[in-house]
Coordinates of C-alpha atoms and ligand atoms in Angstrom, one line a residue:
Chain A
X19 CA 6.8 -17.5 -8.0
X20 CA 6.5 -19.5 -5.0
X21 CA 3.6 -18.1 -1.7
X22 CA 2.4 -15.9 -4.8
X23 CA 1.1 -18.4 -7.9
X24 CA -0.4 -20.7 -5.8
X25 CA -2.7 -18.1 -4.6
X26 CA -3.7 -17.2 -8.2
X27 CA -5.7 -20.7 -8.9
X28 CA -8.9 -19.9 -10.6
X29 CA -11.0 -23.2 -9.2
X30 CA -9.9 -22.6 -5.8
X31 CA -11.3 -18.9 -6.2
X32 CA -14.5 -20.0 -7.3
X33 CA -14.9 -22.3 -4.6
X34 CA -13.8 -19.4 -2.2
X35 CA -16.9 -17.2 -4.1
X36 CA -19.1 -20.1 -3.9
X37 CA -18.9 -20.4 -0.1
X38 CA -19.4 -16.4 -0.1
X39 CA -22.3 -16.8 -1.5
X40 CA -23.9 -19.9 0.3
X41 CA -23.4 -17.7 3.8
X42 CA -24.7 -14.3 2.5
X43 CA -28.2 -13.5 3.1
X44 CA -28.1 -9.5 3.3
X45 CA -26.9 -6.8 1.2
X46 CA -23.3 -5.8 3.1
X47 CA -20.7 -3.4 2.3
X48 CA -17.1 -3.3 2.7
X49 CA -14.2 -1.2 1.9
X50 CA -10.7 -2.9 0.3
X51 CA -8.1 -0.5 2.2
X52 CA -5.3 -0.5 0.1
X53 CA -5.0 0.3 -3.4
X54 CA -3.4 -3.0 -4.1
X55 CA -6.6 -4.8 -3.3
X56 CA -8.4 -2.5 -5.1
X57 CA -6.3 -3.2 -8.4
X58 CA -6.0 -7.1 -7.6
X59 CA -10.0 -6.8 -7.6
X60 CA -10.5 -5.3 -10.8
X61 CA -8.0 -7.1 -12.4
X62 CA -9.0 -10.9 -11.5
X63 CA -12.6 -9.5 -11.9
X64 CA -13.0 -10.7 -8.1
X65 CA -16.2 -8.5 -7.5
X66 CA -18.2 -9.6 -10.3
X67 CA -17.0 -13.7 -8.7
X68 CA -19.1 -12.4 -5.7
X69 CA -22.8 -12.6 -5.5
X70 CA -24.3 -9.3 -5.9
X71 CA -25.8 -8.4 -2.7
X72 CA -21.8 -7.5 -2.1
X73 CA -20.5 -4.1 -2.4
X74 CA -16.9 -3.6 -2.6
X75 CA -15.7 0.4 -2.4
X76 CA -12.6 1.0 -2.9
X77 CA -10.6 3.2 -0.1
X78 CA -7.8 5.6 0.3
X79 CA -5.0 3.4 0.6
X80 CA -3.2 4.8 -2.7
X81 CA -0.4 6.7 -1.3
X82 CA 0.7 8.7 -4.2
X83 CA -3.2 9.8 -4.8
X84 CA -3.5 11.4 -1.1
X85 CA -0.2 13.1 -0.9
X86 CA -1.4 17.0 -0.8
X87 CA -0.8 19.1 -3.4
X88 CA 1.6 21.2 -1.5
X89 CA 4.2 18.7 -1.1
X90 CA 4.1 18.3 -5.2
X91 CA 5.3 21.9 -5.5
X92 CA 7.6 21.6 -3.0
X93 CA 9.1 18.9 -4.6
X94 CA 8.6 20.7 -8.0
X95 CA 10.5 24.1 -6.6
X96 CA 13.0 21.9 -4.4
X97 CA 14.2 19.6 -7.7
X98 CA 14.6 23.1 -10.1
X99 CA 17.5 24.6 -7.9
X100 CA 20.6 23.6 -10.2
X101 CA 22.0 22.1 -7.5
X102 CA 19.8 19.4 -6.3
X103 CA 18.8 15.9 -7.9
X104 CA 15.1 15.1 -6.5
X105 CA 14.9 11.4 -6.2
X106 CA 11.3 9.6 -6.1
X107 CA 9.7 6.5 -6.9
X108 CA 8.4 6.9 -10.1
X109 CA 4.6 6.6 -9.5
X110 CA 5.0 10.1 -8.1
X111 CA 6.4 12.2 -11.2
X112 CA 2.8 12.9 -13.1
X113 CA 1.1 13.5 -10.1
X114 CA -0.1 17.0 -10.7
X115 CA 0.3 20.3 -8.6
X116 CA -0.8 23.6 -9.3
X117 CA 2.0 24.5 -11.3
X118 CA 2.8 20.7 -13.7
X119 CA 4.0 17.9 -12.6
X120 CA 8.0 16.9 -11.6
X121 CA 7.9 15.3 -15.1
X122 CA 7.1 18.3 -16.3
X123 CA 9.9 19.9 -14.2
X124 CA 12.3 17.4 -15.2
X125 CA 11.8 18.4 -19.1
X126 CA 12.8 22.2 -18.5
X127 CA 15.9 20.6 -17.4
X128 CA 15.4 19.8 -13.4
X129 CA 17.6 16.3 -12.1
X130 CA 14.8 14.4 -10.9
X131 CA 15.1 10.8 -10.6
X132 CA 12.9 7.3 -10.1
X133 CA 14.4 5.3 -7.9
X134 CA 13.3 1.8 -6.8
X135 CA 14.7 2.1 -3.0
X136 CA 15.5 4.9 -0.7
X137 CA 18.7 3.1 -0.4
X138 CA 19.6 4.1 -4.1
X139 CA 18.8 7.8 -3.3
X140 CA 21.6 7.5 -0.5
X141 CA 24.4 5.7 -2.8
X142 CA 24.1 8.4 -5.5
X143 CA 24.8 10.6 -2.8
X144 CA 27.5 9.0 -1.4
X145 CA 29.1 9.1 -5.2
X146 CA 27.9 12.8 -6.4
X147 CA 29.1 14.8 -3.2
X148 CA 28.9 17.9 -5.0
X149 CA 25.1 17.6 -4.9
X150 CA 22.5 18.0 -2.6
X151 CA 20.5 14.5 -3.1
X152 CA 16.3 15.4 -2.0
X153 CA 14.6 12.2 -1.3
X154 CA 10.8 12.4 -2.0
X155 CA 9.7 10.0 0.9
X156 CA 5.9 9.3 0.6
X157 CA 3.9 6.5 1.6
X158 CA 2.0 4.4 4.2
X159 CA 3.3 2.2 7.0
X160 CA 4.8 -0.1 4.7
X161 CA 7.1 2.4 3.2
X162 CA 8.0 4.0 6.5
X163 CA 10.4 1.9 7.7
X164 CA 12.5 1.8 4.7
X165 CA 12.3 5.7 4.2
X166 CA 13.0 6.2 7.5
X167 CA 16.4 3.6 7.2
X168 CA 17.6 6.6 4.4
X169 CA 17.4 9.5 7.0
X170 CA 18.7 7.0 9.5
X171 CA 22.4 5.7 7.3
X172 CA 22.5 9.6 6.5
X173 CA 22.9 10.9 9.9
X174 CA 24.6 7.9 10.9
X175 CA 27.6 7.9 8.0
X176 CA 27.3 12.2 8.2
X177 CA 26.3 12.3 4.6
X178 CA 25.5 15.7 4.5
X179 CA 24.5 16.4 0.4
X180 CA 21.1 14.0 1.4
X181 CA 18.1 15.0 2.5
X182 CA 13.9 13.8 2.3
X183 CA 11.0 15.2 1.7
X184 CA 8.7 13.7 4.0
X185 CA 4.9 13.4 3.3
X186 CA 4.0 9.8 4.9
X187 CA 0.8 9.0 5.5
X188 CA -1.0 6.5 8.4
X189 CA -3.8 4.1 7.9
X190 CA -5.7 3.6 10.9
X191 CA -6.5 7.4 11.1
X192 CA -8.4 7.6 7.9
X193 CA -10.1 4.5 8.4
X194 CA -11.5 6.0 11.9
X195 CA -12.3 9.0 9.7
X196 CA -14.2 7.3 7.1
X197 CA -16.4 5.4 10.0
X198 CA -16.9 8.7 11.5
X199 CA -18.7 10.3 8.3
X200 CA -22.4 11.1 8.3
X201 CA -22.9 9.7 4.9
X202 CA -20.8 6.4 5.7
X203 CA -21.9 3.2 3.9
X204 CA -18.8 1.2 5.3
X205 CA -19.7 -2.5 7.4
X206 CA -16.3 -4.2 7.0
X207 CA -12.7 -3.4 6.1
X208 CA -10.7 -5.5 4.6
X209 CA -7.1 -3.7 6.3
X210 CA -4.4 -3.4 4.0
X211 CA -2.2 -6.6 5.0
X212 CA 1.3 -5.2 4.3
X213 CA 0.8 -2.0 6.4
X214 CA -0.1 -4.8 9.4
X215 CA 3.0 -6.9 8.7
X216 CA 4.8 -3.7 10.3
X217 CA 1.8 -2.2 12.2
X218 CA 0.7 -5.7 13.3
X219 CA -3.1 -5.2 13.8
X220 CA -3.8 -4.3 18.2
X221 CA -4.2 -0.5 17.1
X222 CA -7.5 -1.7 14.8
X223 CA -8.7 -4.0 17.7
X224 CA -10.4 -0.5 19.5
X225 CA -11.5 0.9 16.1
X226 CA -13.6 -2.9 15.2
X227 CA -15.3 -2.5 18.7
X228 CA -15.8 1.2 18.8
X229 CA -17.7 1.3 15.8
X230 CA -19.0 -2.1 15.5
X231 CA -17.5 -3.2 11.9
X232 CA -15.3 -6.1 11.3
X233 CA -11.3 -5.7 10.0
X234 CA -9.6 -8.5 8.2
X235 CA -6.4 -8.4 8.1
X236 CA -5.7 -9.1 4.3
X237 CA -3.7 -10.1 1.7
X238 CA -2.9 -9.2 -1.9
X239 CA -4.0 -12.4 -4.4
X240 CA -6.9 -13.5 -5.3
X241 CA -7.6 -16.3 -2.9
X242 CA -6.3 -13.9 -0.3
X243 CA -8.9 -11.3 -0.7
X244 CA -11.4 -14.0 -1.8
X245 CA -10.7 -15.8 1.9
X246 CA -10.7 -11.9 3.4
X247 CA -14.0 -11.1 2.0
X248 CA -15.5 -14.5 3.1
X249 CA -14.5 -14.0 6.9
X250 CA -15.6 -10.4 7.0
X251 CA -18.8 -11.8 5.8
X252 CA -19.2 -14.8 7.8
X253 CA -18.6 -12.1 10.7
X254 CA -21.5 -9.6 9.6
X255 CA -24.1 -12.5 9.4
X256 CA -23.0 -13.8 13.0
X257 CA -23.4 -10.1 14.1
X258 CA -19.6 -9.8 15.1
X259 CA -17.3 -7.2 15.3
X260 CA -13.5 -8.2 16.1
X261 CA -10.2 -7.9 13.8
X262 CA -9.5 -11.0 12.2
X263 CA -6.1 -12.2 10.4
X264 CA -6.6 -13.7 7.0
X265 CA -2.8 -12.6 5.9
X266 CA -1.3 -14.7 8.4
X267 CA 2.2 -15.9 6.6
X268 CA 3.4 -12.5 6.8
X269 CA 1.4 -10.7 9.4
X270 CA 1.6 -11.1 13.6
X271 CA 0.1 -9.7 15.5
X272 CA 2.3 -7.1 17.3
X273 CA 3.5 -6.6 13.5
X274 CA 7.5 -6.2 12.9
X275 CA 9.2 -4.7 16.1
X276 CA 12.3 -3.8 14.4
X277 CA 10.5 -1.7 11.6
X278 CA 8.4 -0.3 14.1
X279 CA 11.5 1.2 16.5
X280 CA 13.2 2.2 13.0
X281 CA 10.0 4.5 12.5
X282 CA 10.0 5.8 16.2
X283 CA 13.7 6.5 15.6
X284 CA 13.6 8.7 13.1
X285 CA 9.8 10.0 12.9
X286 CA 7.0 11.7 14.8
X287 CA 2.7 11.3 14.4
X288 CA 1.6 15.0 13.1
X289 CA -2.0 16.5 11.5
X290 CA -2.1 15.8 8.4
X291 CA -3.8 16.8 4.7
X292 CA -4.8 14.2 2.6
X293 CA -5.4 15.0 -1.2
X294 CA -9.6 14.9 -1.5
X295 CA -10.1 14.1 1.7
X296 CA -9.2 16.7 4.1
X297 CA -7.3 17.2 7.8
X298 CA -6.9 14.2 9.8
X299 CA -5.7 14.4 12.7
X300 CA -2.3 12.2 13.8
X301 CA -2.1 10.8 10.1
X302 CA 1.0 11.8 9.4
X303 CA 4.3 11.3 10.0
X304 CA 7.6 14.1 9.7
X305 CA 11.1 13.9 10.7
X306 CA 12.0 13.8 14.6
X307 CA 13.6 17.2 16.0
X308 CA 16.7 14.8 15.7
X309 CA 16.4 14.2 12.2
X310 CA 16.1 18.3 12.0
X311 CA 19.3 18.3 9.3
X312 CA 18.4 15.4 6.9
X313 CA 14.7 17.3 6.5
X314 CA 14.5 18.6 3.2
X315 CA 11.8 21.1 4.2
X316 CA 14.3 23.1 7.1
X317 CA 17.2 22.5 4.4
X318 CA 15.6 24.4 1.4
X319 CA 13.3 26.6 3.0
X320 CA 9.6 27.3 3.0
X321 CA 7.9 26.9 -0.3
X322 CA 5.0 28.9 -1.3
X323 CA 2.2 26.9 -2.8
X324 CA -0.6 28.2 -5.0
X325 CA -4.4 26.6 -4.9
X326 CA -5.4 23.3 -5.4
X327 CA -7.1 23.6 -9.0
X328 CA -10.5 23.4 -9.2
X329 CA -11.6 20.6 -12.0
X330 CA -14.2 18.3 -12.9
X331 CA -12.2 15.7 -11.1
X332 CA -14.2 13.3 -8.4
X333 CA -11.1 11.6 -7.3
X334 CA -12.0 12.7 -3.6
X335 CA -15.5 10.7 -3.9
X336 CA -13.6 7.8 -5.3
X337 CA -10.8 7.9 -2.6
X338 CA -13.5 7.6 0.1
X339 CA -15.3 4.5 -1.4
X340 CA -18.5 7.4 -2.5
X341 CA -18.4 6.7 -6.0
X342 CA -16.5 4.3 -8.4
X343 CA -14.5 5.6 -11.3
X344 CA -17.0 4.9 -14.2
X345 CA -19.8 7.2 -12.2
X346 CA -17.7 10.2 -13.0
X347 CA -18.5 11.4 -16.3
X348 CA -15.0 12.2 -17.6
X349 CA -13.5 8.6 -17.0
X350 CA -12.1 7.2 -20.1
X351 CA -13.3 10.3 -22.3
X352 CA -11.5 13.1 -20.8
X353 CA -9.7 11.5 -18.5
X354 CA -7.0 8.7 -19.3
X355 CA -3.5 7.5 -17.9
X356 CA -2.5 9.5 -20.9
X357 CA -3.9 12.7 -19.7
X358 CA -5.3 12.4 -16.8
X359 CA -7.4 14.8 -15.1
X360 CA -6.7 13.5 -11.4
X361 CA -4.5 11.5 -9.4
X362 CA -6.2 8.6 -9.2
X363 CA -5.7 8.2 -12.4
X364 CA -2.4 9.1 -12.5
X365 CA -0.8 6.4 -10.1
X366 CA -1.2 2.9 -11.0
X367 CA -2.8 2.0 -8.0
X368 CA -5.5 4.6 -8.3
X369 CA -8.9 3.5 -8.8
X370 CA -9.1 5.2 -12.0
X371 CA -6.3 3.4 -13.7
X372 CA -7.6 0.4 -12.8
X373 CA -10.9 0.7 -14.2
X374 CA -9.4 1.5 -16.9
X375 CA -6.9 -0.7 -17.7
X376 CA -8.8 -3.7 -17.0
X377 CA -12.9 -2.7 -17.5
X378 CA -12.7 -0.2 -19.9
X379 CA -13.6 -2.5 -22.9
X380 CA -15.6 -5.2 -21.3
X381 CA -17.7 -2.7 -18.8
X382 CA -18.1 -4.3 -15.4
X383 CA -17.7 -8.0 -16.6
X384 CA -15.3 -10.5 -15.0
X385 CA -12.1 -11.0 -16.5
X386 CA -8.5 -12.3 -15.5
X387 CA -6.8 -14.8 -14.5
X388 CA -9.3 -16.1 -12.4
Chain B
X1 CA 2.8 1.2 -3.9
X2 CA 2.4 -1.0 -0.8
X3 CA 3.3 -4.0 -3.4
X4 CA 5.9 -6.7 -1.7
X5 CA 7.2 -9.5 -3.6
X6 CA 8.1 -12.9 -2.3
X7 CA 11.3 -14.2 -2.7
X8 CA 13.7 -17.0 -1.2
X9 CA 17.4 -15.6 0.6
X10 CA 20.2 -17.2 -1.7
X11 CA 23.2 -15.7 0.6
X12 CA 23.3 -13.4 3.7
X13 CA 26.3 -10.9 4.0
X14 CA 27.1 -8.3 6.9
X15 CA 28.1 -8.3 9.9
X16 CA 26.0 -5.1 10.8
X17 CA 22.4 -5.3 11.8
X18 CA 21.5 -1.9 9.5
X19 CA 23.3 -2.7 6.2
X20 CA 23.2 -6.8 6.3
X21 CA 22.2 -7.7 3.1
X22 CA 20.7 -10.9 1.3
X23 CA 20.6 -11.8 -2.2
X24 CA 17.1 -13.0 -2.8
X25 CA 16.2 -14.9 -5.9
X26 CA 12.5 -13.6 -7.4
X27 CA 11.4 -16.6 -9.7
X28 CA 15.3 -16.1 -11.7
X29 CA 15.9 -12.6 -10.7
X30 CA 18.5 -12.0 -8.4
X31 CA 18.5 -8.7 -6.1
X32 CA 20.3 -7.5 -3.3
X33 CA 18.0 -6.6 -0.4
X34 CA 18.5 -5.0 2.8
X35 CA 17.8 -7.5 5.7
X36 CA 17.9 -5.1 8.9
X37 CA 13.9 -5.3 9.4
X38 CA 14.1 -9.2 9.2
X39 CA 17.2 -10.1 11.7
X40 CA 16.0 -13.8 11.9
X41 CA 15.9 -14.3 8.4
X42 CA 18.6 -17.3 7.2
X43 CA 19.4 -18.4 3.6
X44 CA 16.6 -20.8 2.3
X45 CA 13.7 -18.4 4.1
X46 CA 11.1 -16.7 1.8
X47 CA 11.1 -13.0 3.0
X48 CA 8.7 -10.5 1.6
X49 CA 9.9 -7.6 0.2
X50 CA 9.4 -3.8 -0.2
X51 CA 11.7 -1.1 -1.8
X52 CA 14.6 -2.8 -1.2
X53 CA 13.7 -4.2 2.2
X54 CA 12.7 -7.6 3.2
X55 CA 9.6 -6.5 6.2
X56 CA 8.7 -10.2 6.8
X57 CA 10.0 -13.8 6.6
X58 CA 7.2 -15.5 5.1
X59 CA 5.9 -18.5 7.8
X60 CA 5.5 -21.7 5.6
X61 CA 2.6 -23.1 8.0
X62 CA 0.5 -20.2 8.0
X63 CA 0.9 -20.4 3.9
X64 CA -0.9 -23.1 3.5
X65 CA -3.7 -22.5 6.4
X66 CA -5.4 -20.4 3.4
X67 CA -5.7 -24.0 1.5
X68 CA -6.7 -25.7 4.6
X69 CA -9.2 -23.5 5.4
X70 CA -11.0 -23.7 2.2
X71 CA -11.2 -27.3 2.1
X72 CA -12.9 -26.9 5.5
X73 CA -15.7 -24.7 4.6
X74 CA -16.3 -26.5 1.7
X75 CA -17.0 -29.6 3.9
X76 CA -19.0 -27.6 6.5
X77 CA -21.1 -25.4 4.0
X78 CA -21.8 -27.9 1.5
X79 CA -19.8 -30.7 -0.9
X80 CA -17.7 -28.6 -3.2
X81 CA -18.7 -28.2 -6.9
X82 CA -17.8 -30.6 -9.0
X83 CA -15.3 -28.2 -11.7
Ligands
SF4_407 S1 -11.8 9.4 -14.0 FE1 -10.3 11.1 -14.0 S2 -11.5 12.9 -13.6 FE2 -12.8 11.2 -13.1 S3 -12.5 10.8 -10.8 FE3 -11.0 9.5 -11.9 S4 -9.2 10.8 -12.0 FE4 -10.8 12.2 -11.6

């Protein structure tokens, strides 16, 4: 496939590493955003390519690992009413709350179904009319726009049997929060390139300076994150500080205006709770007062939630780049994609899962395509 | 979840900004995708695309900086190895 192969070639990676190499002189550390990178990395065996003063911790940026246990029961108690079909992307359904999973619920007989696009939630409600359609909107900036599109068409075309469950989540917060941690290790983000093709990248410009650590802007393949790392590093040695753009054919930087004023339309910034990491403040987005009778929250009520449950799970620590998944002692014994004990585990772009897909044979050796 | 996939605009249809469409050809597969976040875009562009949305047209000279770049280091930092 054409602007992704090309950035698969194993030479050109090891020339990238090679260079990486030949300008570190320090030990540095540096956080891969999005969980993307984080499964591109273990997959091409990228870290062990780099020379091993270099840390790589892998962050947050897995959507369906941080969306609060809360909004799984909701979904879980909004998709078993007989007359609703709960529509998601399919990353979400094993995610656990404290009562199963909405695969669970969709065995005792609830409608739930994966869909690849908001946009299919809204046609099955434009063709099932006698059913109240619940979209279960989660995600980061890149998702937004999209999700946001759904509520948009629905109030637009008055389909009134569609709603969405919102629980959206925004980078830039958590990154600030991370930096702001007493225990943080953190020298240079690598920022999560497609959030920045809609974000662009002007709101990290404050957070490089404030706290002194570099941001590049990054891609998704191997020579992208390999070129990433390498300007991140090149910055640390030189002592600078600024947002750089290695992701360039898709990313400007004032980001993708129309996306942006699709989001505005349609959602508002809100406190939110990630899963294992806690409140942050303006890190979430709900529907606008506007948007009031597409929200699937108003439509169905206030659900009651039990506890989060208390397990031997370290997903938390792993979410915030404070431990890897083979330092938790369940990984790969108790805990697999099979039966997972956490969530990042469960979605395929949590940490866990892709330790263990890729590593769990070979331990921490390279592997790949690269 | 944040994954996009390149892919080139076969045909644009639509007349409306919100519901203009594209089929977009990934490597063979053809899908319909929702063009209102990319109103430039025009058949023959590479647009990246999320959930059913194209979010960016892909800028062919910025592509190949990545390539450029490398061969640059490798001539400031040393002469590249020989593999
Ligand atoms: S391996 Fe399983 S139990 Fe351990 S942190 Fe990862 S998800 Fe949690």
């Amino acid at each position: 496939m054409q602007f992704r192969d090309e950035y698969r070639d194993g030479p050109q990676a090891r020339r990238f590493a090679d260079a990486i190499a030949r300008i570190t002189t320090r030990p540095w550390t540096l956080m891969e955003v999005c969980g993307g990178q984080t499964h591109a990395i273990v997959r091409f065996g990228i870290d062990a390519l780099l020379p091993p003063q270099i840390d790589l911790v892998h962050g947050p940026g897995c959507p369906v690992c941080v969306t609060p246990v809360e909004y799984i029961d909701k979904a879980i108690e909004i998709a078993e009413r007989p007359e609703v079909i709960l529509c998601s992307f399919g990353d979400m359904l094993r995610v656990p709350g404290t009562r199963g999973d909405l695969l669970a619920a969709k065995s005792r007989g609830a409608d739930v179904r994966i869909v690849y696009s908001p946009l299919d939630a809204i046609q099955l409600a434009r063709v099932e009319p006698a059913r109240q359609i619940v979209f279960f909107a989660v995600g980061f900036e890149t998702t937004a726009p999209a999700n946001a599109m759904a509520a948009y068409q629905a109030r637009r075309e008055g389909i009134g049997n569609f709603s969405v469950l919102v629980s959206h989540v925004l980078v830039p917060p958590a990154m600030r929060s991370l930096l702001d941690e007493p225990t943080n290790r953190i020298q240079g983000f690598l920022a999560a390139g497609h959030v920045c093709t809609i974000m662009g990248y002007e709101e990290y410009e404050p957070i490089a300076l404030l706290h002194r650590v570099p941001i590049v802007v990054t891609g998704f393949e191997p020579l992208d994150i390999l070129e990433g790392i390498y300007l991140c590093i090149r910055q640390l040695e030189e002592g600078r500080a600024v947002v750089e753009n290695q992701y360039s054919r898709s990313v400007r930087r004032e980001g993708n205006r129309a996306a942006q004023a699709m989001m505005q339309e349609v959602f508002r910034v809100i406190p939110r709770r990630w899963r294992g990491i806690g409140d942050i403040a303006d890190s979430g987005l709900a529907l606008a007062a506007a948007y009031a009778g597409q929200d699937a929250e108003c439509r169905f009520g206030s659900v009651h939630t039990g506890d989060d449950r208390r397990s031997a799970c370290i997903s938390g620590l792993v979410l915030r780049g404070e431990c890897k998944p083979p330092d938790c002692p369940a990984f790969g014994i108790r805990c697999t994609p099979e039966r997972p004990l956490g969530v990042t585990m469960v979605s395929s772009e949590g940490a866990c899962a892709a330790y263990y897909r890729y590593r769990r044979l070979r331990g921490t050796a390279a592997g790949g395509a690269v | 979840m944040c994954l996009a996939v390149p892919g080139r605009i076969l045909s644009v249809s639509g007349d409306d900004p919100i519901t203009r469409v594209g089929r977009v050809d990934f490597g063979g597969i053809v899908k319909e995708i929702n063009l209102a976040f990319v109103p430039d875009a025009r058949v023959d562009d590479h647009v990246l695309v999320h959930v059913g949305f194209a979010i960016a047209v892909i800028n062919r000279i910025e592509a190949a900086r990545v390539f450029a770049h490398l061969r640059e280091i490798d001539e400031l930092t040393h002469s590249p190895p020989e593999d």
